[in-house]
Coordinates of C-alpha atoms in Angstrom, one line a residue:
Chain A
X798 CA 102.2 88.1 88.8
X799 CA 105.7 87.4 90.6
X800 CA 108.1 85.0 89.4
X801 CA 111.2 84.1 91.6
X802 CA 114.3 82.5 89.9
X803 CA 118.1 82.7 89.8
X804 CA 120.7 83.6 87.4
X805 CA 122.3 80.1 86.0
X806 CA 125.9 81.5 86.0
X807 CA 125.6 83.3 88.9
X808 CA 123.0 82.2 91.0
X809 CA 121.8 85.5 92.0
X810 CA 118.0 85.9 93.0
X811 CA 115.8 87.5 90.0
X812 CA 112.8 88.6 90.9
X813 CA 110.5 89.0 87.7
X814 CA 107.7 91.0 87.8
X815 CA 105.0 90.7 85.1
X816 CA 102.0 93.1 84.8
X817 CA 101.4 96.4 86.6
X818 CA 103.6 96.9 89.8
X819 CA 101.1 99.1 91.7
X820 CA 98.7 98.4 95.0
X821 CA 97.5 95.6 93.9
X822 CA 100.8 94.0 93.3
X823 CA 102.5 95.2 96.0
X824 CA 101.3 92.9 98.9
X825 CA 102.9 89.6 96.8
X826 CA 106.4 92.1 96.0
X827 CA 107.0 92.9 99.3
X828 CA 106.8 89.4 100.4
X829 CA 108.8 88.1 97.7
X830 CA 111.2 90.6 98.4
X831 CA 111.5 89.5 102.3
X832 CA 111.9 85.9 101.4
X833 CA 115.0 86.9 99.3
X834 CA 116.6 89.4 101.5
X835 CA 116.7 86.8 103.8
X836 CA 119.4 85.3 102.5
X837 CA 121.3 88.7 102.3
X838 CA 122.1 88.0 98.2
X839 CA 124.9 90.6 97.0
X840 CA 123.0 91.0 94.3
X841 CA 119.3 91.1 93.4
X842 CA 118.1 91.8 90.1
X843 CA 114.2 92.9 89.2
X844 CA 113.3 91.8 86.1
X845 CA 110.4 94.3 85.0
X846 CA 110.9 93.9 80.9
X847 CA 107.2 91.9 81.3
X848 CA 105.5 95.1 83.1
X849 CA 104.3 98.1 81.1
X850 CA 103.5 99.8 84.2
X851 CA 104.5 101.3 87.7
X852 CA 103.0 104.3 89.5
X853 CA 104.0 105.9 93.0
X854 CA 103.4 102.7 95.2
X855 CA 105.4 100.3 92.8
X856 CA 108.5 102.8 92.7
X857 CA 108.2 103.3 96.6
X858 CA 108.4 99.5 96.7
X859 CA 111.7 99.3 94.3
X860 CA 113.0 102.1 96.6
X861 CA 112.2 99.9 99.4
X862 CA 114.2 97.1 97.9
X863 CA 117.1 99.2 97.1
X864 CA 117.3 100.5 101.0
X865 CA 117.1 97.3 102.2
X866 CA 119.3 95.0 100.1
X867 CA 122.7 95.1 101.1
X868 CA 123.7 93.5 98.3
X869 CA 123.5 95.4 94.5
X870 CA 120.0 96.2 92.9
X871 CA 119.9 95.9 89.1
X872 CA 116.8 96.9 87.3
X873 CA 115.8 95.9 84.1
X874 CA 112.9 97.5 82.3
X875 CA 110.3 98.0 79.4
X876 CA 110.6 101.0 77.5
X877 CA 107.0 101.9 79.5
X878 CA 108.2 101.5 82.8
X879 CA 111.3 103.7 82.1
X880 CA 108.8 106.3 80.6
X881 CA 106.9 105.9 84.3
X882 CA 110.0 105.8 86.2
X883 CA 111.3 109.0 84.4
X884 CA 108.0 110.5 84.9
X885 CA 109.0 110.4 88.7
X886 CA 112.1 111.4 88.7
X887 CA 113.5 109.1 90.7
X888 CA 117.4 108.9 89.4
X889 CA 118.3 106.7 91.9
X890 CA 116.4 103.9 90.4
X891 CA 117.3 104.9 86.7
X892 CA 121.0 104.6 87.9
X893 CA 120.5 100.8 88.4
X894 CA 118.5 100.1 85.0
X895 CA 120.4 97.9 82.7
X896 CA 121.4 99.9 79.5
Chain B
X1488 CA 85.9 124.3 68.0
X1489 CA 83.2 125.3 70.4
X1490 CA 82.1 122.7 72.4
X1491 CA 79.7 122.7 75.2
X1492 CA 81.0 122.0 78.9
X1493 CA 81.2 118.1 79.7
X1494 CA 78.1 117.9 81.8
X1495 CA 76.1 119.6 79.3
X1496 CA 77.2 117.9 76.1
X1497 CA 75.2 115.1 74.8
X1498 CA 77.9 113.8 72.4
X1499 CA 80.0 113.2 75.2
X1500 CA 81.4 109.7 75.8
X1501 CA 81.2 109.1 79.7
X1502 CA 81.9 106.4 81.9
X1503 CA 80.8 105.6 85.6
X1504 CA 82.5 102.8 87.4
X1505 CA 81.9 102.3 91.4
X1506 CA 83.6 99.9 92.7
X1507 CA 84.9 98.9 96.6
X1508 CA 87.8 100.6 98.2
X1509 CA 90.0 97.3 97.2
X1510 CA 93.7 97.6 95.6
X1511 CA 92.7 95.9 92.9
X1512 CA 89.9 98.2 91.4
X1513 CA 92.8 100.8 90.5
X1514 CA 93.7 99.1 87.4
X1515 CA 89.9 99.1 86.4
X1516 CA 90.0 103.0 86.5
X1517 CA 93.6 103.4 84.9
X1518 CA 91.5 101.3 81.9
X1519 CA 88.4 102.9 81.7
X1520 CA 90.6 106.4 81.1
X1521 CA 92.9 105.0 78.9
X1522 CA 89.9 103.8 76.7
X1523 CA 87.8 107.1 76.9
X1524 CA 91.8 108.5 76.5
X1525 CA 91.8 107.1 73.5
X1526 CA 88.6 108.1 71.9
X1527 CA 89.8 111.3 72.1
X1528 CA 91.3 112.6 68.9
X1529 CA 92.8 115.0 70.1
X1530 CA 94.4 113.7 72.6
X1531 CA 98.3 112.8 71.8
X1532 CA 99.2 108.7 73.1
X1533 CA 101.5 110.7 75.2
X1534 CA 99.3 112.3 76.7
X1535 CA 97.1 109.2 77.4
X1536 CA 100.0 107.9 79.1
X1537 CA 100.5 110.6 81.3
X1538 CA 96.7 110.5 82.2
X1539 CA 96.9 107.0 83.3
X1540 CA 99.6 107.9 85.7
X1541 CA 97.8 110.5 87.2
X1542 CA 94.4 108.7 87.4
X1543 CA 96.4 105.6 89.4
X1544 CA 97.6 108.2 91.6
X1545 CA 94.3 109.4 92.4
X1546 CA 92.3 106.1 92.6
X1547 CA 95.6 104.7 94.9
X1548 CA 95.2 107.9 97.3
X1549 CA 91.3 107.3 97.0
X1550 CA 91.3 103.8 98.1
X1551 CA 93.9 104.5 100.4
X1552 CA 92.3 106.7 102.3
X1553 CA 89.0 104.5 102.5
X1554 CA 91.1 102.1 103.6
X1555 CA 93.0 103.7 106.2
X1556 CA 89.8 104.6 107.9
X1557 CA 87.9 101.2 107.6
X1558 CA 85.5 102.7 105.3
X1559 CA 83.4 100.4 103.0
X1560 CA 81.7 102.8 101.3
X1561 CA 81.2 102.7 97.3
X1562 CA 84.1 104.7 94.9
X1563 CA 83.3 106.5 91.9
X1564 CA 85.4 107.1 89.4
X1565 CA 83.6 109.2 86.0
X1566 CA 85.3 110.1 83.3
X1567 CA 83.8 112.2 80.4
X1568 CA 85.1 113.7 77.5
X1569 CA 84.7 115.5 74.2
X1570 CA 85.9 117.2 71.5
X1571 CA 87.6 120.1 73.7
X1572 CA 88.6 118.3 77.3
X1573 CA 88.7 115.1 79.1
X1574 CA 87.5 114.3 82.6
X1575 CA 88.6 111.8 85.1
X1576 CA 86.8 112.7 88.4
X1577 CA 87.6 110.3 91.9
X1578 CA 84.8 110.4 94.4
X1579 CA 85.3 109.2 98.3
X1580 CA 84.2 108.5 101.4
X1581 CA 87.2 108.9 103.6
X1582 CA 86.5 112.6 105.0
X1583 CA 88.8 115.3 103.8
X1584 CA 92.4 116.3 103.5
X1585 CA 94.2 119.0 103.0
X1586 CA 96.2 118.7 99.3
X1587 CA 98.2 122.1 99.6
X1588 CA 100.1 120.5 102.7
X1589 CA 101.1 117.0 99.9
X1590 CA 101.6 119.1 97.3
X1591 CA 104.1 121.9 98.9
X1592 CA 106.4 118.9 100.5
X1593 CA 108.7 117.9 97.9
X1594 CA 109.5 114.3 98.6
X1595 CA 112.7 112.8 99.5
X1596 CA 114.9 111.3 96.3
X1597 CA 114.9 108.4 97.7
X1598 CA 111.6 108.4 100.3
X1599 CA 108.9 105.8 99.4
X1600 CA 106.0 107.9 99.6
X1601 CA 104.6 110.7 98.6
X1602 CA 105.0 111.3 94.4
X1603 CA 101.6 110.9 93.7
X1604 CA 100.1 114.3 93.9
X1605 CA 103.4 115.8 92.0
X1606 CA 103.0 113.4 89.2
X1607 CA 98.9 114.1 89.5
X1608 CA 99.1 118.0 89.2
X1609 CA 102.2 117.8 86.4
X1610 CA 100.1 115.3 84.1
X1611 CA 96.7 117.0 83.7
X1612 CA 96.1 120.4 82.7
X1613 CA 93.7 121.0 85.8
X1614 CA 93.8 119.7 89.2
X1615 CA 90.5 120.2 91.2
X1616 CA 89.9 119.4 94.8
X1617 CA 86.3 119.9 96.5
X1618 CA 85.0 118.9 100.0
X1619 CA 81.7 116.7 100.5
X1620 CA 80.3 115.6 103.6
X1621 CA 81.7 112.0 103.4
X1622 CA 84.7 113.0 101.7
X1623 CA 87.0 114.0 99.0
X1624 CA 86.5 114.9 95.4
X1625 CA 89.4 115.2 93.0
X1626 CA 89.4 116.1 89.0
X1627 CA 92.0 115.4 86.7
X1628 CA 91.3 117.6 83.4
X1629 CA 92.6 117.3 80.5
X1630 CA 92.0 120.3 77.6
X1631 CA 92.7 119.5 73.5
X1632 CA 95.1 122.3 73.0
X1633 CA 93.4 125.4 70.7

């Protein structure tokens, strides 16, 4: 499930992802994802502290985002979906995770 | 312990799901491994986790595939275990491929594609792929340490 919204002080898109970003979900992210980059936001935050669970499709798809946005990517995460994302490696991702 | 292999074991717990080649049926086989995962006594939480990634990986290449081809045909995904190993096996339909080519090209740090068979043959202890006729066959294994 995909929940857009904003950041009140800033009004910056946040995308919220809950549940398991993998193929299933990735048809909904990738549209939700479009309709925000259309507005070119500087900065885009993904909200994944609701998902315990990404694979190889749903960190393709944040590595999708972060190629795309020209704006700044902010992740924030469960503790499971940093244990998946550190599973793959993929530093570039853990770079943008909030601490 | 000496256990008797998987297929022979009549105290094994085993699970058969088939299912279309739709996206959505992957979560169905990351949950039948964790449960089965999680019979196992053996088997560290840690390690569950790490089985779940890999079976995703699998199921995601499986359906993939299927898809990619326009192939209806029925998935299977059967996992078995014991008291000495665990079994997650991924049965399709979409012809064959050639895993050494996947597994020898390290992805790109920041490509989209192409972690799944990295993560599947660093999670399990044994990585098996066999040829059918109508398609692929791929075993995850996991083995309680002696």
């Amino acid at each position: 499930m995909l929940h857009v919204g904003s950041d009140t002080s800033t009004g910056d898109p946040i995308l919220v992802v809950i549940g398991d970003l993998d193929l299933a979900g990735a048809p909904a992210f990738r549209a939700q994802v479009a309709e925000i980059l259309r507005d070119r936001p500087e900065r885009l935050r993904i909200d994944l502290s609701g998902s315990s669970f990404i694979d190889s499709v749903g960190v393709g798809l944040l590595l999708g985002v972060v190629r795309r946005c020209a704006g700044e990517v902010q992740l924030r995460v469960s503790p499971e979906v940093a244990r998946c994302l550190r599973a793959y490696g993929v530093d570039s991702l853990m770079d943008r995770v909030d601490a | 312990m000496s256990r008797l292999p998987l297929d022979e074991d009549p105290e094994a717990v085993s699970v058969r799901l088939s299912f279309p080649p739709e996206p959505e049926v992957v979560v169905l086989a990351r949950a039948a491994a964790t449960a089965v995962g999680t019979t196992c006594t053996w088997l560290p939480a840690s390690r569950v986790d790490d089985l779940r990634l890999a079976v995703s990986e699998a199921v995601t290449n499986a359906v993939l595939a299927q898809r990619r081809g326009d192939i209806d045909a029925t998935l299977h995904v059967d996992v078995v275990a014991n008291g000495a190993a665990l079994s997650v096996v991924v049965t399709d339909s979409a012809g064959g491929f050639d895993p050494t080519l996947h597994l020898e090209a390290a992805p790109a740090p920041t490509g989209e594609g192409g972690r799944g068979l990295g993560i599947m043959s660093r999670f399990v202890d044994e990585l098996h792929f066999s040829q059918t006729d109508q398609g692929t066959v791929v075993e995850l294994r996991v083995i309680a340490s002696s």
